[in-house]
Coordinates of C-alpha atoms in Angstrom, one line a residue:
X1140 CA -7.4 -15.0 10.9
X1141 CA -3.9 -14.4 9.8
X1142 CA -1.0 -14.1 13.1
X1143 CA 2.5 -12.6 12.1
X1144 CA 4.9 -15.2 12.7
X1145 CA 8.1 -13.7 14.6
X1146 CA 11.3 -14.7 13.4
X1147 CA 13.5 -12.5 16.1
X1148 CA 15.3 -13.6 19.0
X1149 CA 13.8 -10.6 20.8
X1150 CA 10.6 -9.0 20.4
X1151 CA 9.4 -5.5 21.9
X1152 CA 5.5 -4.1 22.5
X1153 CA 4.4 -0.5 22.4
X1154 CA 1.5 0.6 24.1
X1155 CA 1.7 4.0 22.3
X1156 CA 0.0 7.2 23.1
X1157 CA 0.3 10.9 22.1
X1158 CA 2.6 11.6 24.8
X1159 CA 4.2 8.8 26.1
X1160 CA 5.0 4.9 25.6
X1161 CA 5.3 2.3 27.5
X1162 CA 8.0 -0.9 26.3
X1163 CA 8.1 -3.9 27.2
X1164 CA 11.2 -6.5 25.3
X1165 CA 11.2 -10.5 26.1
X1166 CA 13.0 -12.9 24.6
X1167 CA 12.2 -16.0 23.3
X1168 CA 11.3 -17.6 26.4
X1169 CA 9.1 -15.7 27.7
X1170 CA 11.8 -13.0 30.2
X1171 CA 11.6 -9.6 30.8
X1172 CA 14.1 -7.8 29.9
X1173 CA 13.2 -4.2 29.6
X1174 CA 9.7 -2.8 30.7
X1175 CA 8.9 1.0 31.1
X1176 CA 7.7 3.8 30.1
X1177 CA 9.2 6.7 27.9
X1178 CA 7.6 10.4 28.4
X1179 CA 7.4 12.2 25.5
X1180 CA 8.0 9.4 22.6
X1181 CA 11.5 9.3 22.8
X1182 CA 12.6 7.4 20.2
X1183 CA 16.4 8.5 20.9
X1184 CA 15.6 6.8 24.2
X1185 CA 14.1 3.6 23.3
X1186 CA 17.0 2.8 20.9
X1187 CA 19.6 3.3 24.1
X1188 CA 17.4 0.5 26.0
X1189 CA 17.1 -1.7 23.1
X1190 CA 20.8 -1.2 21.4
X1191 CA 21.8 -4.6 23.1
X1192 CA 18.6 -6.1 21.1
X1193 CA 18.6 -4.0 18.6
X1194 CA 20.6 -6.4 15.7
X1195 CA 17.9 -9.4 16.4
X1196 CA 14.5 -7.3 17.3
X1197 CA 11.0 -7.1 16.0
X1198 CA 8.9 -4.2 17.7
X1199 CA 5.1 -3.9 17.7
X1200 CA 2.4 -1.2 18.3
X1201 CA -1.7 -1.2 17.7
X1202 CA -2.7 0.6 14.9
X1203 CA -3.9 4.2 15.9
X1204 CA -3.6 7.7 14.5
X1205 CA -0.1 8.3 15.7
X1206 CA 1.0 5.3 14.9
X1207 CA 3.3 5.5 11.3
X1208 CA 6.0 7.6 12.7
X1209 CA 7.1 4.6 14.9
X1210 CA 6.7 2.9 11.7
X1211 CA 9.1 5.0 9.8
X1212 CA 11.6 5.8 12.7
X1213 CA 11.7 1.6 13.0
X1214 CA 12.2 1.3 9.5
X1215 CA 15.1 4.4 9.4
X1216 CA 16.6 2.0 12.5
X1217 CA 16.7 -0.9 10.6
X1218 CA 14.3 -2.7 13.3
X1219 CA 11.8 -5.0 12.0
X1220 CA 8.1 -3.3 12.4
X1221 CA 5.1 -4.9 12.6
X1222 CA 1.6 -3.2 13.1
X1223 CA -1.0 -4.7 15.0
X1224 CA -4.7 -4.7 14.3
X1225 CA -6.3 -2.9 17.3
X1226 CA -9.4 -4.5 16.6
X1227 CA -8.3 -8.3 16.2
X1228 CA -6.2 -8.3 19.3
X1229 CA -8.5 -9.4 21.2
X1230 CA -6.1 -10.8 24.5
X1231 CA -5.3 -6.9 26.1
X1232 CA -9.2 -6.3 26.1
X1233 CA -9.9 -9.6 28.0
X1234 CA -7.0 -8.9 30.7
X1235 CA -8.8 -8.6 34.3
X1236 CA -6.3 -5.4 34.7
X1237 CA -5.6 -3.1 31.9
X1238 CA -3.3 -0.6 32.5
X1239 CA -0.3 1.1 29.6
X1240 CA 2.4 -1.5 31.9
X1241 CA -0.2 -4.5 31.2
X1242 CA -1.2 -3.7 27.6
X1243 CA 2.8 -3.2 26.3
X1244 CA 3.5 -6.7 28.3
X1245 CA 0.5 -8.2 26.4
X1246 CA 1.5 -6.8 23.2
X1247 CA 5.1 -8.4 23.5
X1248 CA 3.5 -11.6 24.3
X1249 CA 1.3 -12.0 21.8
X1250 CA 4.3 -11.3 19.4
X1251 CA 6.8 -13.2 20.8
X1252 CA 3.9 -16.3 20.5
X1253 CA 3.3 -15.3 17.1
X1254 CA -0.3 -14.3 18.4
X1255 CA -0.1 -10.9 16.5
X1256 CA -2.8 -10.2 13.3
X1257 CA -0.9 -7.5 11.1
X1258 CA -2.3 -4.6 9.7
X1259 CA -0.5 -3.0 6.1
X1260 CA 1.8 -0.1 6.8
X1261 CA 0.9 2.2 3.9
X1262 CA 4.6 3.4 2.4
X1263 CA 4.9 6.8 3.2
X1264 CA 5.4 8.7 0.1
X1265 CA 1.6 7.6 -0.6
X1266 CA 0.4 8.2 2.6
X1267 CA -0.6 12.1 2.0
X1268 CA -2.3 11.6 -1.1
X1269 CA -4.2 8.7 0.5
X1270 CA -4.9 11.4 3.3
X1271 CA -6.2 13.6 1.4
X1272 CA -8.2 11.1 -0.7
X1273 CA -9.9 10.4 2.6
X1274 CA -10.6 13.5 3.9
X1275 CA -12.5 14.5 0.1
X1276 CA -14.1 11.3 0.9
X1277 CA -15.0 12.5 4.7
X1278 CA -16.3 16.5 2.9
X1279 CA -18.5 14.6 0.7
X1280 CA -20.4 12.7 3.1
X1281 CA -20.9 15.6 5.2
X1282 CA -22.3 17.5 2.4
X1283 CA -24.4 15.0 1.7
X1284 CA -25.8 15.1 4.9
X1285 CA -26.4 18.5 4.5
X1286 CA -28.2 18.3 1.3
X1287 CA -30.2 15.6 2.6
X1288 CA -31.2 17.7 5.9
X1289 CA -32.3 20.8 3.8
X1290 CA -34.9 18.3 1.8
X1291 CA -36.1 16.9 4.5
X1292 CA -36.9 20.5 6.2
X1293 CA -38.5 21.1 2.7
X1294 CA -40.9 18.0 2.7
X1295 CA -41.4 18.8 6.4
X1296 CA -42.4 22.8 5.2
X1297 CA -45.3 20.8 3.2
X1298 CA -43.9 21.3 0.3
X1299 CA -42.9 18.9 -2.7
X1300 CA -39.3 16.9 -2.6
X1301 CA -36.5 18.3 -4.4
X1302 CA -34.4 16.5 -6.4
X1303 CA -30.6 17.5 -6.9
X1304 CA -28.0 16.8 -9.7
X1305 CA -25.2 18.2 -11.1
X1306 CA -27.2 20.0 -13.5
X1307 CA -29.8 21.1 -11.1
X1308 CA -27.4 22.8 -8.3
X1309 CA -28.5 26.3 -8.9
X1310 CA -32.5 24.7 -9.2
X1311 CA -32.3 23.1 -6.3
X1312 CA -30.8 25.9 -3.8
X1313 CA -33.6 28.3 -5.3
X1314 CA -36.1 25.7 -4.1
X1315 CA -34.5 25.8 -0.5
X1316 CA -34.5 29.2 -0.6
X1317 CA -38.6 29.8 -1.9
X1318 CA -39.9 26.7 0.5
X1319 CA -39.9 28.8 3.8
X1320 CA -41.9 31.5 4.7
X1321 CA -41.0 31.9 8.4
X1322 CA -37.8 34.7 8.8
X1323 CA -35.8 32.4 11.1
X1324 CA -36.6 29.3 9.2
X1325 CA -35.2 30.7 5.6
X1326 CA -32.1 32.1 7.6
X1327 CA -31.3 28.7 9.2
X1328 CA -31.8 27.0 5.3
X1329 CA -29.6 29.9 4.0
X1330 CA -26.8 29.6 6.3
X1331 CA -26.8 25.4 5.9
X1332 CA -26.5 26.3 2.1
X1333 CA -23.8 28.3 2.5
X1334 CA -21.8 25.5 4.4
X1335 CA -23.0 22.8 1.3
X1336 CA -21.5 25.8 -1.4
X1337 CA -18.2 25.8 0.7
X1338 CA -18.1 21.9 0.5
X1339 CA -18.4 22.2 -3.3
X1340 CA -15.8 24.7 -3.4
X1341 CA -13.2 22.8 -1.3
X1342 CA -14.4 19.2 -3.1
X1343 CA -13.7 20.3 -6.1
X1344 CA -10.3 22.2 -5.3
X1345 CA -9.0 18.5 -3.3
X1346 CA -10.2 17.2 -6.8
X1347 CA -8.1 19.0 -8.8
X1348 CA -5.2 18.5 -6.1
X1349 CA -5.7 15.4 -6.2
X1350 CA -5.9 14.1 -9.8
X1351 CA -2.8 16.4 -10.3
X1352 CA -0.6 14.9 -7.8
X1353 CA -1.9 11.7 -7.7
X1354 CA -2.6 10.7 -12.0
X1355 CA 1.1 9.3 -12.0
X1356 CA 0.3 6.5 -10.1
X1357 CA -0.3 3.3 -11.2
X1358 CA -1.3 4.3 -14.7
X1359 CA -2.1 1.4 -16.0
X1360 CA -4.4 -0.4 -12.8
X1361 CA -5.9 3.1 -13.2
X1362 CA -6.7 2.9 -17.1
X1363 CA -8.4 -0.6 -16.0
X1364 CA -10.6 0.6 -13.6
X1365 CA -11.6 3.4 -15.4
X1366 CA -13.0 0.6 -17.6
X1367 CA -15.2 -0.1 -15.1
X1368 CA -18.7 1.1 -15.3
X1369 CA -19.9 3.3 -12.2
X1370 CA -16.2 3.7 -11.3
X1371 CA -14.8 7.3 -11.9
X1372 CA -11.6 8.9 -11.5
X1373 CA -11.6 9.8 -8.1
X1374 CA -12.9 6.4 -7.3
X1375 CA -10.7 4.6 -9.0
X1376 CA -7.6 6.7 -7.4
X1377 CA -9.5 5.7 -4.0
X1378 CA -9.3 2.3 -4.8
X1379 CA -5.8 2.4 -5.6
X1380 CA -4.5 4.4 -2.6
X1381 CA -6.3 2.0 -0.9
X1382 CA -5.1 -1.2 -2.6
X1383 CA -1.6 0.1 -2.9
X1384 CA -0.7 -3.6 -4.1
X1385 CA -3.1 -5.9 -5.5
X1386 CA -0.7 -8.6 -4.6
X1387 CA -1.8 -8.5 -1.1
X1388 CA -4.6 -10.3 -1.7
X1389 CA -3.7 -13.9 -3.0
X1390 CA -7.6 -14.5 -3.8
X1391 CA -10.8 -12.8 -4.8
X1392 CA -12.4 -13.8 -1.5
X1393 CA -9.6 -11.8 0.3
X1394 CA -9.9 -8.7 -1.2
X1395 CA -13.5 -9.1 -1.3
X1396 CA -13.3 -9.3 2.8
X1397 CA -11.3 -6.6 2.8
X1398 CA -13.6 -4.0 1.3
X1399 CA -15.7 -5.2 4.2
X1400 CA -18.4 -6.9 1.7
X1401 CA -17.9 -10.1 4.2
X1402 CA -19.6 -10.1 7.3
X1403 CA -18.2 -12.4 10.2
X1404 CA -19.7 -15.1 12.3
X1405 CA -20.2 -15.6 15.6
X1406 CA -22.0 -19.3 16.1
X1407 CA -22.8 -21.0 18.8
X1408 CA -24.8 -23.5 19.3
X1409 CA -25.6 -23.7 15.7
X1410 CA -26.9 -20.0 15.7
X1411 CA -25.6 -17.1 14.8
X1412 CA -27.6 -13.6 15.9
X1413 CA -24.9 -11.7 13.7
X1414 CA -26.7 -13.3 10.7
X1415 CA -28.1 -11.3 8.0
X1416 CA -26.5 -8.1 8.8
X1417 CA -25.0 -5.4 6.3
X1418 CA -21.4 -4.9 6.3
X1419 CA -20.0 -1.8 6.0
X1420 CA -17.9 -0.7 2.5
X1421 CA -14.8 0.7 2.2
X1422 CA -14.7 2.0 -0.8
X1423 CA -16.4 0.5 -3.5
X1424 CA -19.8 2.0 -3.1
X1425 CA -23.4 0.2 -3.3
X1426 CA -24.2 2.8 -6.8
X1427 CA -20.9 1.4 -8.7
X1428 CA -21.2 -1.9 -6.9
X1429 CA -24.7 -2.5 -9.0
X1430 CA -23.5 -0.5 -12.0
X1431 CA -19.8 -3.0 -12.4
X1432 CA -21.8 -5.8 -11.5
X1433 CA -24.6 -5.7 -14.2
X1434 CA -21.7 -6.0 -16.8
X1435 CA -19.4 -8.3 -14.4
X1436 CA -19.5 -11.2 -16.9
X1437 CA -17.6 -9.0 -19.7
X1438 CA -15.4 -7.5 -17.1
X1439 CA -14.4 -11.3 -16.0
X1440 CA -14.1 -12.6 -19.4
X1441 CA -12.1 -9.3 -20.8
X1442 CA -9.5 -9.4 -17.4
X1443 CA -9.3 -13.4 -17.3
X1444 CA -8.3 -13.3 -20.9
X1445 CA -6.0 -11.1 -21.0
X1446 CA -3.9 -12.7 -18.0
X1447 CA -4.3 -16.1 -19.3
X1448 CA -5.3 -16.5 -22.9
X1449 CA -8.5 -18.2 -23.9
X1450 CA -9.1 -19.5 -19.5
X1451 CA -12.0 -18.1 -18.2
X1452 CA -13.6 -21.1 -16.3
X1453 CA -11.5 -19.8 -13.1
X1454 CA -12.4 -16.3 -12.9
X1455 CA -16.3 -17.0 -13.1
X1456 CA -15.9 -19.7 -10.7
X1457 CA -14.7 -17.1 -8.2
X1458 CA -17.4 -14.8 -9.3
X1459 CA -20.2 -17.3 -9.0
X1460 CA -19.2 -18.3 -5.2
X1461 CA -20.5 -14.6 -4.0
X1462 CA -23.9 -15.9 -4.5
X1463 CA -24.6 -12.2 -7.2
X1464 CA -24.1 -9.3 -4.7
X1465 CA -23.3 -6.8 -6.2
X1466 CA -21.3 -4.9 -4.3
X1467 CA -19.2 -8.1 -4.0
X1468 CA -19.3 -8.4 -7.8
X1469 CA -18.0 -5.0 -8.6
X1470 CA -15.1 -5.6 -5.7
X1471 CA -13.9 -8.9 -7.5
X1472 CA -14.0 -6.9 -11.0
X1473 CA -11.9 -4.7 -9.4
X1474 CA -9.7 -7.6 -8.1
X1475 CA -10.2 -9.2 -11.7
X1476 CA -8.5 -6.1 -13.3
X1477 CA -5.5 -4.8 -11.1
X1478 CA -4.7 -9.0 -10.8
X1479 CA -4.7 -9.5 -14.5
X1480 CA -2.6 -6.1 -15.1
X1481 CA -0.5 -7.8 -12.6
X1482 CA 0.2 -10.7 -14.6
X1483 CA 0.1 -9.5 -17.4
X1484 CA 3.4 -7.3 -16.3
X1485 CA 4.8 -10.2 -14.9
X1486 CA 4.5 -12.2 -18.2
X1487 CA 6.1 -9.1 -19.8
X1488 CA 8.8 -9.3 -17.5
X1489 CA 10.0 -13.1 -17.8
X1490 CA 9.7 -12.8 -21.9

């Protein structure tokens, strides 16, 4: 695991909530010198307790929902940020007594002992279109679920499957709607229909939102992943919006763990009961996982090529040490094409 190495003289947690958050600020060595809480997220208030700190301070806060506007009042400061990975900090969870006082003590502790694993701020001009990118993402599975619970209750009627498509939309609802017999029954698949013909509307209008505002970015890593097969255009925007900058991962195998395609361990004793479990994916989905990877070998050699000439013995090693997943295999093509884009640009730039 990766810790965020202070390089402040003073260092500040934040346990933060909706309503309220409770500082704590140490120095180097380990004193108190500010610790309370502040009703109503007062960031005018925080900077009067930490202005004599303020020229030589790095804050922390666990990542949450509410968390970015601390990020972006920090950054408008000109105090160092750094956001902490609720799920990795493992130390506040342990305590025998957990309380806002505690956790914003533990917080600063952990960062002023360079204890802290980071978690990427997203910039915040990107942050609504990755919102809404999201929340399509968030519409489409619960349509799905939808769909899916409507065949079922068709099977369960006695009656054959039904299978839907974009083509077969209009087939499919008429099979819903001719598979009950029962008043109550057809009224309860009608209304469910209506709610999966909403979801299509909306889906469709975030769609359009969202390749109008959202086509500008990256052109180029977007071209290449279009290349891709199994990865469309709202995918690939997903996976850019997501990525933000493929120079965050120095390897394959980090930007392979985070998509989530690497389950952790938890040995002991030579064992490990965690074994064999699925991860779950972010966003590079099992369907275009097995499509990319079926052609991964001409998506290595094409990206490895163009970032350095005729050298392709590096980018199938990295392939080959994923053991042929292939939802692992269509993350590192995705990896192999925004990272040779990347140097490809920055060969342009030194010529």
């Amino acid at each position: 695991m990766k810790y965020y190495k202070t390089t402040t003289k003073y260092n500040c947690g934040i346990d933060l909530h909706t309503r309220q958050m409770y500082i704590c600020v140490m120095d180097l060595d380990g004193n108190i010198l500010v610790h309370r809480n502040i009703r109503n997220n007062d960031f005018g208030f925080f900077l009067k307790l930490v202005e004599p700190y303020k020229d030589d301070l790095t804050v922390t806060c666990e990542s949450c929902f509410v968390c970015f506007w601390l990020a972006d009042a920090c950054e408008d400061a000109g105090i160092k940020f750094v956001l902490a990975h609720a799920f990795y900090v493992k130390s506040i969870a342990a305590n025998k007594h957990k309380n806002d006082k505690e956790d914003a003590r533990e917080l600063t502790e952990c960062l002023r002992t360079s204890r802290i694993p980071p978690a990427y701020v997203c910039p915040r001009d990107l942050r609504p279109a990755r919102k809404l990118l999201r929340r399509r993402n968030k519409y489409v599975k619960n349509r799905a679920e939808l769909t899916g619970h409507s065949t079922c209750e068709v099977m369960a009627a006695g009656n054959q499957p039904l299978t839907i498509s974009a083509n077969s939309k209009e087939r499919w609802r008429e099979g819903i709607r001719s598979s009950f017999d029962n008043p109550l029954d057809s009224f309860t698949a009608e209304m469910e229909l209506s709610i999966v013909e909403r979801y299509d509307e909306i889906i469709m209008k975030m769609e359009q939102r969202i390749e109008k505002h959202a086509r500008d970015f990256k052109q180029q890593d977007y071209r290449l992943l279009r290349t891709a097969p199994g990865i469309g255009k709202i995918l690939a925007l997903t996976i850019l919006y997501e990525t933000i900058d493929i120079k965050r991962f120095p390897t394959v195998k980090d930007f392979i763990s985070y998509c989530r395609l690497v389950c952790g361990t938890n040995e002991s004793g030579g064992l490990d009961p965690a074994a064999g479990v699925e991860c779950d994916h972010l966003f590079v989905s099992r369907g275009a996982g097995h499509r990319t990877g079926s052609n991964l070998a001409d998506t290595e050699q094409e990206a490895t090529q163009a970032a350095n000439g005729s050298d392709t013995k590096r980018g199938s090693a990295r392939v080959a040490e994923h053991g042929g997943d292939a939802s692992a295999d269509g993350a590192a093509a995705v990896w192999m094409r925004l990272e040779a884009d990347g140097v490809r640009s920055a060969a342009g730039e030194r010529c």
